[in-house]
XYZ file of C-alpha atoms in Angstrom:
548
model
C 110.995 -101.741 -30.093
C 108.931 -104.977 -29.841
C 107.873 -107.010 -32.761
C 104.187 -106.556 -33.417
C 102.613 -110.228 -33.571
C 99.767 -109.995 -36.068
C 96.098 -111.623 -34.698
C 95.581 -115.074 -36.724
C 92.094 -114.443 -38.509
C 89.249 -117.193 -39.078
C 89.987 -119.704 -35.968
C 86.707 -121.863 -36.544
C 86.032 -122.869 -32.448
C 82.551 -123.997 -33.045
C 80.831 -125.791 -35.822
C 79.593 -123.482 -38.700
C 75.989 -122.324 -37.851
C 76.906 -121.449 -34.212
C 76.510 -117.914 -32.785
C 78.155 -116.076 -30.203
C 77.164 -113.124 -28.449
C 79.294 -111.639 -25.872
C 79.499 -108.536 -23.835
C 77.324 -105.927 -22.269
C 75.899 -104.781 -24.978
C 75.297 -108.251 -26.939
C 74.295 -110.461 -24.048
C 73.639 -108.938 -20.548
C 71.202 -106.077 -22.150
C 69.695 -108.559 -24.551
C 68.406 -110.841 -21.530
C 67.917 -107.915 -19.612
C 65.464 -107.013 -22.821
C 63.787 -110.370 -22.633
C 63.016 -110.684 -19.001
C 61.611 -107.656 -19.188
C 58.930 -108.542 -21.690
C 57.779 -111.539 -20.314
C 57.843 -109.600 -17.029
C 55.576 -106.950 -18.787
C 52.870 -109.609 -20.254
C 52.253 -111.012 -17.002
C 52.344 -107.429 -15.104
C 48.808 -106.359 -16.415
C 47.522 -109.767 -14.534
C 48.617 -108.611 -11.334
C 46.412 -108.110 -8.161
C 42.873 -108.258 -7.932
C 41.898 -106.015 -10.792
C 44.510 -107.658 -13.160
C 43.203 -108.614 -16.417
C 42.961 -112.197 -18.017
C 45.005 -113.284 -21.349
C 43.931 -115.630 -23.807
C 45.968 -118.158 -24.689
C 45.743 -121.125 -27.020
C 48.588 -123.644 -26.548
C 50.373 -126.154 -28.952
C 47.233 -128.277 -28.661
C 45.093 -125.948 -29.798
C 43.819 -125.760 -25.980
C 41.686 -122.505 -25.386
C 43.229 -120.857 -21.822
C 41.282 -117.677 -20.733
C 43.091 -116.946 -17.055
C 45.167 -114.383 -15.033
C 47.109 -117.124 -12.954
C 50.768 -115.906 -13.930
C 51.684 -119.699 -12.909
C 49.506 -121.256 -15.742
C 50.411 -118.540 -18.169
C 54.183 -119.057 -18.004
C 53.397 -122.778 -18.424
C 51.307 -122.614 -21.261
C 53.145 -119.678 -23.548
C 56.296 -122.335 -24.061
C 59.477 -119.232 -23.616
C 62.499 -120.574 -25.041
C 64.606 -117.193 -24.668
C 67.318 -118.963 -22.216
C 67.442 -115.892 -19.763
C 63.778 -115.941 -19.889
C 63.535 -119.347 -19.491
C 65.643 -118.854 -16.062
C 63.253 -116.705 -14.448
C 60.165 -118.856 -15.728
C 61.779 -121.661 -13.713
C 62.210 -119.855 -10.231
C 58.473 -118.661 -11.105
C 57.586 -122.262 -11.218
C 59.706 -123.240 -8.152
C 57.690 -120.386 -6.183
C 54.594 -122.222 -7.343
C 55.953 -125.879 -6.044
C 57.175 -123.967 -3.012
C 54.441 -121.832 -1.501
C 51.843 -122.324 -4.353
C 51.135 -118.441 -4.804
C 53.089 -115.496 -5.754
C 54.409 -116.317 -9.038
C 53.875 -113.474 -10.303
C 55.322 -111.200 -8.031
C 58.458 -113.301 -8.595
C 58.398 -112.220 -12.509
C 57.585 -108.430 -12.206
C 60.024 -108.067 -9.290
C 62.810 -109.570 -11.402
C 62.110 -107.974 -14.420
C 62.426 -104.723 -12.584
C 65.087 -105.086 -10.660
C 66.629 -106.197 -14.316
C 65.532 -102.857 -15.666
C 67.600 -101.201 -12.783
C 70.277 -103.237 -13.610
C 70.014 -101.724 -16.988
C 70.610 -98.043 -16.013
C 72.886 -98.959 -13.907
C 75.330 -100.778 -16.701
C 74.839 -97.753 -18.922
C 76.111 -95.268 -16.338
C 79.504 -97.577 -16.526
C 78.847 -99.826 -13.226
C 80.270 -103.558 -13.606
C 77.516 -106.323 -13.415
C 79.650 -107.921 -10.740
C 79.162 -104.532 -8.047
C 75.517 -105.120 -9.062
C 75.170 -108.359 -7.843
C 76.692 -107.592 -5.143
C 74.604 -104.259 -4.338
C 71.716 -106.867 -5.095
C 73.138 -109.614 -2.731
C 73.118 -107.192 0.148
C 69.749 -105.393 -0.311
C 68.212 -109.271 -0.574
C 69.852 -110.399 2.651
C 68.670 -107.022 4.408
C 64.972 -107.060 3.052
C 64.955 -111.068 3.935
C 65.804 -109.993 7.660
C 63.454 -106.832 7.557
C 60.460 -109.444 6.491
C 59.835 -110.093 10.303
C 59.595 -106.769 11.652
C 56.603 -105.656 9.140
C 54.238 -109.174 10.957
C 51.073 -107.602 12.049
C 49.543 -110.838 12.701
C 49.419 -114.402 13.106
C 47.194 -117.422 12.125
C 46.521 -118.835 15.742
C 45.681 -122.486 16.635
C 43.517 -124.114 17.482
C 42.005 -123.209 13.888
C 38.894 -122.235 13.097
C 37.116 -121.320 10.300
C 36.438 -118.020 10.569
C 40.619 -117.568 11.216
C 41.066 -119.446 7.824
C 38.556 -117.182 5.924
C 40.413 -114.336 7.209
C 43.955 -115.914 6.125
C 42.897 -116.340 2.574
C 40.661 -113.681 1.448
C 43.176 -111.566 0.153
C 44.866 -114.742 -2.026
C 41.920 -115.611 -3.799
C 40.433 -111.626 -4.089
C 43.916 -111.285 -6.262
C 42.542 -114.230 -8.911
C 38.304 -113.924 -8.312
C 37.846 -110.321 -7.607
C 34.349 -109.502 -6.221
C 33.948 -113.445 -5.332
C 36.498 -113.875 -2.716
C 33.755 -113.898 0.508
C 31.977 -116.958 -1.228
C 34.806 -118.476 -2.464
C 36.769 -118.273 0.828
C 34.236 -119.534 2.913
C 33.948 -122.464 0.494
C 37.716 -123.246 1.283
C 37.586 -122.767 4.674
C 34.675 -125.206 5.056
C 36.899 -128.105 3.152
C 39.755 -127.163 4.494
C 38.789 -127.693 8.402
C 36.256 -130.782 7.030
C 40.019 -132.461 6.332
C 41.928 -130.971 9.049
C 43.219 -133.278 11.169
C 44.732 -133.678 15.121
C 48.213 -132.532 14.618
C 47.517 -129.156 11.738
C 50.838 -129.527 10.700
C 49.864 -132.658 9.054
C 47.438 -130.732 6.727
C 47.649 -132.237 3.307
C 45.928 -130.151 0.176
C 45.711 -133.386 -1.838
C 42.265 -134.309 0.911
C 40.472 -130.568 -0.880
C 39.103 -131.801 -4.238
C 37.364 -130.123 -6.631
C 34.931 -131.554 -9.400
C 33.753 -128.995 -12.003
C 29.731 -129.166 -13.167
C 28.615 -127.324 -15.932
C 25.667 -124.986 -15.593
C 23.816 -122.750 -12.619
C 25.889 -120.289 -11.299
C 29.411 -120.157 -8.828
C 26.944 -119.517 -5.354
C 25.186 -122.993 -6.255
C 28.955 -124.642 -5.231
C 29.403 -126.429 -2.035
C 31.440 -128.487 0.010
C 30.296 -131.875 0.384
C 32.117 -134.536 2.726
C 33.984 -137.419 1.228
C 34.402 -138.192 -2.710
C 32.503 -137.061 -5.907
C 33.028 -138.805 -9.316
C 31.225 -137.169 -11.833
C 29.596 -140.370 -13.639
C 26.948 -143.031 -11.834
C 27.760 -146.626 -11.296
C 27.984 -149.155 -14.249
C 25.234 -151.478 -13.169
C 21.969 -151.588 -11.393
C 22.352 -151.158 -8.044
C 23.190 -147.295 -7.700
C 23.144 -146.694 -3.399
C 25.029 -148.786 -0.776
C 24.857 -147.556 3.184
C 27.713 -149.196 5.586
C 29.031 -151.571 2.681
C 32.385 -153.199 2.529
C 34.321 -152.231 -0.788
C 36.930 -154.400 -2.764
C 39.085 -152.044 -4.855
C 40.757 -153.345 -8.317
C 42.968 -151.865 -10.364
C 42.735 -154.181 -13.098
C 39.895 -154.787 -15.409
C 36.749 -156.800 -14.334
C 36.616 -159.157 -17.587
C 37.359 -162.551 -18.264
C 41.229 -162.463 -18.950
C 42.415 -162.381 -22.467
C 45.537 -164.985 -24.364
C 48.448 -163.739 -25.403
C 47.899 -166.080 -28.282
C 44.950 -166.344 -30.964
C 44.280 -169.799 -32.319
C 41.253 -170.978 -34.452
C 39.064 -173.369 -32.794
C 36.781 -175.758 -35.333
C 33.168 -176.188 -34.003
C 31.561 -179.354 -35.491
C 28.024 -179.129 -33.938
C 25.010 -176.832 -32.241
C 26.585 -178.581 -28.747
C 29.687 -177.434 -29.127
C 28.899 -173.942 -29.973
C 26.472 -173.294 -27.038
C 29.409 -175.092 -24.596
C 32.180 -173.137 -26.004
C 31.988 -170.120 -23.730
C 30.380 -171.932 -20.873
C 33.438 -172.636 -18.780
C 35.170 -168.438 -19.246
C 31.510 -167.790 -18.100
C 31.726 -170.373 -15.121
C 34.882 -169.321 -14.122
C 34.213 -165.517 -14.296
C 30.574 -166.131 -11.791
C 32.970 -168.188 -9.556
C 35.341 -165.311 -8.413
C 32.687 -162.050 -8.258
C 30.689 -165.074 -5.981
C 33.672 -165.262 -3.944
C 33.630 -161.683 -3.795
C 29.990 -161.128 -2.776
C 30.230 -164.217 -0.591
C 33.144 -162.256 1.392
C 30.341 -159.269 2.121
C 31.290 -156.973 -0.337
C 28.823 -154.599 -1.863
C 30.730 -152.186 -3.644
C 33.376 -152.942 -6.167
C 35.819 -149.957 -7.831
C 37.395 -150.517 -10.577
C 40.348 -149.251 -12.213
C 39.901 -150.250 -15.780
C 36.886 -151.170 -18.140
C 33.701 -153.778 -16.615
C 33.226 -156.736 -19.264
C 29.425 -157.335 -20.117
C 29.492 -160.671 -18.843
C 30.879 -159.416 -15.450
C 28.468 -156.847 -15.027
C 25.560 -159.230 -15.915
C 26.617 -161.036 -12.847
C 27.499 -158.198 -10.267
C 24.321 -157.239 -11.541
C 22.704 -160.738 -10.058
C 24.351 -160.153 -7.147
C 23.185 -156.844 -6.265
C 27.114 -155.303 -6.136
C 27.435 -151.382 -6.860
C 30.237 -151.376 -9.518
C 32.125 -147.691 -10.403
C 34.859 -147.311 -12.873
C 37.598 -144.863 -11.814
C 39.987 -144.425 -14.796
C 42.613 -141.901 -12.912
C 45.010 -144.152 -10.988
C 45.431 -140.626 -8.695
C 41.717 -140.647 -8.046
C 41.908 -144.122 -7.146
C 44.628 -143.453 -4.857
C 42.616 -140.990 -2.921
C 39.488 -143.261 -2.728
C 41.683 -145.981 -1.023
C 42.499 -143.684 0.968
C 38.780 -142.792 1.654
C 37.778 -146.179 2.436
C 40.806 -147.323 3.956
C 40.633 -150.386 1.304
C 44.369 -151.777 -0.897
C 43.924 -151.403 -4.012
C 44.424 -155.271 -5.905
C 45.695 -156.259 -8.770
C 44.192 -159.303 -8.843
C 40.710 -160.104 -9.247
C 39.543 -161.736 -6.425
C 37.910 -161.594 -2.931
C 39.935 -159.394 -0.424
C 41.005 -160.229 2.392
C 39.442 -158.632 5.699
C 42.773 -156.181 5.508
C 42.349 -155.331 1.997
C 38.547 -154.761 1.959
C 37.241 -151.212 2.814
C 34.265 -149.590 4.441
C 31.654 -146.905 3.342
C 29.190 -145.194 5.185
C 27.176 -144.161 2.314
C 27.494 -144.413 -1.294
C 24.789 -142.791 -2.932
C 23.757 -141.159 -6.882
C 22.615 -138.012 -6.579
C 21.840 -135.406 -9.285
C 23.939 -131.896 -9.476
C 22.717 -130.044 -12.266
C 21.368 -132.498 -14.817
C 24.639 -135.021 -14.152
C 24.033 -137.891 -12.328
C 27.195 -138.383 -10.101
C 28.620 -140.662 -7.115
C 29.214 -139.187 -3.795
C 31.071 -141.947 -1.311
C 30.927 -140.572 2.425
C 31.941 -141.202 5.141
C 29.575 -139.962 8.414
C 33.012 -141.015 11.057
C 34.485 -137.621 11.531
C 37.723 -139.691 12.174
C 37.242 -141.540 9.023
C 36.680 -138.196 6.672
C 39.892 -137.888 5.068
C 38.707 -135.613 1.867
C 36.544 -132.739 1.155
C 35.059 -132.261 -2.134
C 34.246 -129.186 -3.934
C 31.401 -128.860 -6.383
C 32.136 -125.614 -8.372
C 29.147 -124.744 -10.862
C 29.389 -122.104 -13.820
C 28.592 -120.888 -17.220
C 31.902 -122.013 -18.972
C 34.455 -124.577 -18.641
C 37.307 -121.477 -18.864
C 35.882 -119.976 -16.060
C 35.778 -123.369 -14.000
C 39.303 -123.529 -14.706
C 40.145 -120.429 -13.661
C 38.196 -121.034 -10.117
C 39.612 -124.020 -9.711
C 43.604 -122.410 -10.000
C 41.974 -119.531 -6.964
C 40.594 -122.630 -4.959
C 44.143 -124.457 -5.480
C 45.943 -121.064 -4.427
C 43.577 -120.872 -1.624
C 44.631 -124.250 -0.275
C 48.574 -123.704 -0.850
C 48.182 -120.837 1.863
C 46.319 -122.683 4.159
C 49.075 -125.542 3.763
C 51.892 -122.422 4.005
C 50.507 -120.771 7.295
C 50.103 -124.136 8.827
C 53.476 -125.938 7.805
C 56.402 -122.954 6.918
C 54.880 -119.620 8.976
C 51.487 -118.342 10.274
C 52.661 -115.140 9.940
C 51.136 -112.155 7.917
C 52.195 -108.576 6.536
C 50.314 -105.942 5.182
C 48.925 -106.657 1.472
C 48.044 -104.228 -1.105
C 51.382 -102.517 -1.748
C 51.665 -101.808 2.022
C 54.921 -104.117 3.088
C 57.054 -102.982 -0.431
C 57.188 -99.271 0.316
C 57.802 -100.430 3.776
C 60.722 -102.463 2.708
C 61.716 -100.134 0.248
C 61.577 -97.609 2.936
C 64.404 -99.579 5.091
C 66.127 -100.837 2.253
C 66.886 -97.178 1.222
C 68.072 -96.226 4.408
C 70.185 -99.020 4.550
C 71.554 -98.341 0.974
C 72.246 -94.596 2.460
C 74.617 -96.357 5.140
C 76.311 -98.593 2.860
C 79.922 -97.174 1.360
C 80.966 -98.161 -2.343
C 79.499 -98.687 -5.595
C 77.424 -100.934 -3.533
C 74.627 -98.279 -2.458
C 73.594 -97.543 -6.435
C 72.436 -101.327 -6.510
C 71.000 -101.117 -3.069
C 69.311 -97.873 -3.654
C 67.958 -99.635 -7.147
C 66.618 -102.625 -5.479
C 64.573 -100.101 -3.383
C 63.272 -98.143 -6.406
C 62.440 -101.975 -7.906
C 60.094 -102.684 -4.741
C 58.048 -100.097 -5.698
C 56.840 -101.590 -9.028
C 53.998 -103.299 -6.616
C 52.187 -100.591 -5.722
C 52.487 -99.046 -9.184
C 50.977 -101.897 -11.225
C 48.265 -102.218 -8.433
C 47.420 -99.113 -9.253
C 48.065 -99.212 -13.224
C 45.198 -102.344 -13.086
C 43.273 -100.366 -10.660
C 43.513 -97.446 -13.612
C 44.452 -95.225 -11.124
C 47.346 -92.379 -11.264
C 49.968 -94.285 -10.090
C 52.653 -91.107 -9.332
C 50.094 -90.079 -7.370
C 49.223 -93.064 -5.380
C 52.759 -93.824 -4.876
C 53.320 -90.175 -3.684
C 50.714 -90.475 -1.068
C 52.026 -93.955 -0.205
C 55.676 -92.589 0.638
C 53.972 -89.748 2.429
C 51.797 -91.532 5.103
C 54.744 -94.582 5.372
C 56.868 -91.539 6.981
C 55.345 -91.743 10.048
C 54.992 -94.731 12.379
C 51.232 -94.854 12.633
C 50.852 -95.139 8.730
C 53.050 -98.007 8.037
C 49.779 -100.508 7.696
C 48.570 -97.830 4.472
C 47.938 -99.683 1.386
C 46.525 -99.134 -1.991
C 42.557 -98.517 -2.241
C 41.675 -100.585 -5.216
C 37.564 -100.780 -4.233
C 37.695 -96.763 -3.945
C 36.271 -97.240 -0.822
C 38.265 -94.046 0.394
C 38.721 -90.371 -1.048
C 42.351 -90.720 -0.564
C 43.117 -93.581 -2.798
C 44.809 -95.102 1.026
C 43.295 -97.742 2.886
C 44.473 -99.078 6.472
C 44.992 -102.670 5.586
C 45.526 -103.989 8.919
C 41.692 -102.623 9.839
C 40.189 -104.601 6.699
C 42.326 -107.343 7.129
C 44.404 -107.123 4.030
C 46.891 -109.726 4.696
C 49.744 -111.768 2.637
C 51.821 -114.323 3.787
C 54.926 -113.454 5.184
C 56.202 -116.967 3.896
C 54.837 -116.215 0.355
C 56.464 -112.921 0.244
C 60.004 -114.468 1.639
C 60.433 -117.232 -0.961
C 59.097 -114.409 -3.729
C 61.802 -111.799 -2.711
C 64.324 -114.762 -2.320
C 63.836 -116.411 -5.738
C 63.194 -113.029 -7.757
C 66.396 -111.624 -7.119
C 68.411 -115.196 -7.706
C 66.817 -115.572 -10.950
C 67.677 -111.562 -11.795
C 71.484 -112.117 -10.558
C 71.638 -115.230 -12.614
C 70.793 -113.386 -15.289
C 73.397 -110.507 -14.591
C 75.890 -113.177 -14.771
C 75.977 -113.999 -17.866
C 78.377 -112.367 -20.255
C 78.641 -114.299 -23.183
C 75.990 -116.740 -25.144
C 76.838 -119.208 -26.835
C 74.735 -121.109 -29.102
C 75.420 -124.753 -31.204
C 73.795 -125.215 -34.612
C 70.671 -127.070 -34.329
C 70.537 -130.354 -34.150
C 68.920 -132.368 -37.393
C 68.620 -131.842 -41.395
C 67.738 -128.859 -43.003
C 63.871 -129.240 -44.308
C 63.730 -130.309 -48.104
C 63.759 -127.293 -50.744
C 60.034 -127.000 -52.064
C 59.959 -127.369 -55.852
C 58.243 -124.168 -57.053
C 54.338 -124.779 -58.394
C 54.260 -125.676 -61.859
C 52.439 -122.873 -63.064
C 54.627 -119.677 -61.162
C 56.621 -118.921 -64.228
């Protein structure tokens, strides 16, 4: 008979204030808990009826929006497993620039599986695996559910097409306006080679009042302020760009200068004011008649650019300046000075128009070769609803960028490709031997939380959509049937590939690809471990004087 060796009680591993949570019960269902109710805040935002959230940040910022990218951002989640699938939602934004939310409600339900799963006694490790396979078998199937293509030479009407269905998702009931707004930047920018395609070219400048079909695209740059000065138009003018300040340059040092008489007094600022008229004369003597510049325009130098007939902006954003050297094909100096022939730009036509009651500056350029930027002016009521235009217009653009640089392939949208891919994923999972096929067959149940919260915004009966989705996606000729969210059709079905309901296949890919990472990441945790915070307790409060 063996000696029994008795456990040693109280080994302190970890300074006193730490926790530990460890096992199934403690850890991998308590992030399983937490995914899934960040995963169910942003579900209600999803698709084109999805509604907006309010949300006021640390700064006391006022966000009114249904961009699942911006809420994530702004809501600050500091649960770690949360926090895990909050940053593959972010990377899907850097990535394709849509689809972030498909990325949290797909891995919040595939966590839910998970969840069932653990409870009927499978190991986490047989689910990831299960999960593994089902990824790497829906990642294949993507390809065989393209139904069409973004084809080049591109047109407009091809891009309208391509990106109706992204911005109908985040401006429901605007999308046709919006769209062709897009489009109209977007091939205004597009240059030779459409591989080249850069998103920074489409901005957008926000104007308060009239109404969103008042906004339009208008070639070149708008700043929404007029020139310092006088002279407010220039038409094929060189420009000097300057990202210092136009002002007679400070001392480091202060000293106190004694003024005896009248003479001296009127003298004393004579030769800062000499010196300052020399350079901007150098400047207008080189042909310049615009100046930008980065920082603040002195009095005195104005006075003079003024004399000289030069249009003077201020551009405070370093990134705006950036683009407008880009524009005019100018380098921007830090020196104040006269530019060289290299380092000067060229404008077409700089002129101060009137949008709305604001007075702003448009810079254009008439060269079609020379049009590197598009400008959108969006009008409407509020500033939150701006915002929120702006984030569809942004999404808009990402696609554009996406079908022209990763894939110009589409699949069916609304709800069409999940059953689709559920639909092979289960048959795979039927074919697969092991413990594996519960986690396969899961990730196919998981799929279908698409079409069921299209239909939950839509405030339709989802069990009965989703029944009448399985039913047509039996046969071959039905495998294009989506959700009707517009109840254009008695049967709640719609053939998307007739209306052109279309998502991108590359969208879709990265989305699968980083919502089930993020949920196996998740799976793999078994134990967390947590350090006592950092810093001093806060200070006991003495009691008022008068509580006793």
């Amino acid at each position: 008979m063996s000696l029994k060796i008795p456990k040693s009680q109280g080994i302190d591993l970890f300074k006193p204030g730490g926790k530990q949570l460890s096992g199934i019960e403690d850890a991998v269902v308590r992030n399983i808990q937490a995914v899934n109710e960040l995963s169910e805040i942003v579900r209600t935002s999803f698709g084109p009826n999805g509604k907006n959230k309010l949300i006021i940040n640390h700064l006391d910022r006022l966000f009114v929006t249904n961009d699942a990218a911006t809420i994530v951002q702004e809501l600050e989640v500091v649960h770690p497993a949360a926090k895990l699938v909050v940053m593959a939602s972010r990377q899907q934004e850097q990535e394709v620039g849509d689809g972030s939310n498909l990325v949290l409600i797909l891995a919040g339900e595939l966590l839910k599986k998970a969840e069932n799963l653990l409870v009927m006694g499978l190991h986490p490790s047989e689910i990831v695996q299960g999960y593994e396979l089902a990824r790497n078998k829906a990642l294949d199937s993507l390809a065989e559910l393209e139904n069409d293509k973004l084809e080049l030479p591109v047109s407009k009407d091809s891009l309208v097409k391509s990106i109706k269905t992204s911005l109908g998702s985040k401006q429901f009931g605007n999308e046709d306006f919006l769209s062709d707004l897009v489009a109209d930047a977007a091939i205004t920018v597009m240059p030779k080679d459409p591989s080249q395609f850069n998103i920074d070219n489409v901005r957008v400048v926000k104007i308060m009042g009239g109404n969103l079909y008042e906004s339009r695209v208008l070639r070149g740059m708008v700043f929404g302020r007029q020139p310092e000065g006088v002279a407010r138009n220039a038409q094929k003018a060189k420009v000097a760009v300057f990202t210092c300040g136009i002002d007679i340059s400070q001392t480091e040092t202060k000293g106190t200068v004694l003024l005896k008489n009248a003479d001296e007094m009127l003298n004393f600022t004579r030769g800062e004011e000499q010196q300052i008229e020399k350079i901007l004369k150098e400047i207008a003597d080189s042909g310049v008649k615009v100046v930008v510049a980065g920082s603040q325009v002195g009095d005195l130098a104005l006075h003079y650019l003024n004399r000289l007939d030069i249009v003077v902006i201020k551009v405070l954003s370093k990134f705006e300046l950036r683009r407008l050297c880009r524009v005019v094909g100018a380098t921007p100096l830090a020196r104040l000075g006269a530019p060289t022939p290299e380092e000067a730009g060229h404008i077409d036509v700089l002129e101060t128009t009137e949008i709305g009651g604001d007075r702003v500056t448009v810079f254009r350029q008439d060269n079609d070769q020379l049009t590197r930027t598009a400008t959108i002016v969006l009008r409407g009521a509020t500033a939150n609803h701006l915002d929120d235009i702006e984030r569809a217009i942004d999404d808009g653009t990402n696609i554009i960028k996406t079908l022209l640089m990763k894939d110009p392939r589409f699949i069916s949208g609304a709800g069409a490709s999940e059953i689709e891919l559920a639909k092979i994923i289960e048959n795979f999972g039927d074919k697969t031997p092991g413990l594996n096929q519960h986690a396969i067959k899961k990730f196919a149940q998981a799929l279908e939380i698409i079409p069921i919260t299209l239909s939950d915004n839509a405030g339709l009966n989802s069990t009965e959509v989703l029944s009448k989705l399985w039913a047509a996606h039996s046969t071959e000729e039905g495998k294009n049937m989506g959700i009707d969210v517009d109840a254009i059709s008695d049967e709640g079905l719609i053939d998307t590939k007739s209306l052109g309901i279309k998502d991108s296949l590359a969208a879709k890919w990265w989305a699968i690809k980083y919502a089930v990472e993020s949920a196996i990441a998740v799976l793999r945790v078994d134990s967390i471990i947590m350090s006592k915070a950092a810093g001093l307790a806060p200070p006991q409060q003495q009691g008022h004087w008068d509580d006793d």
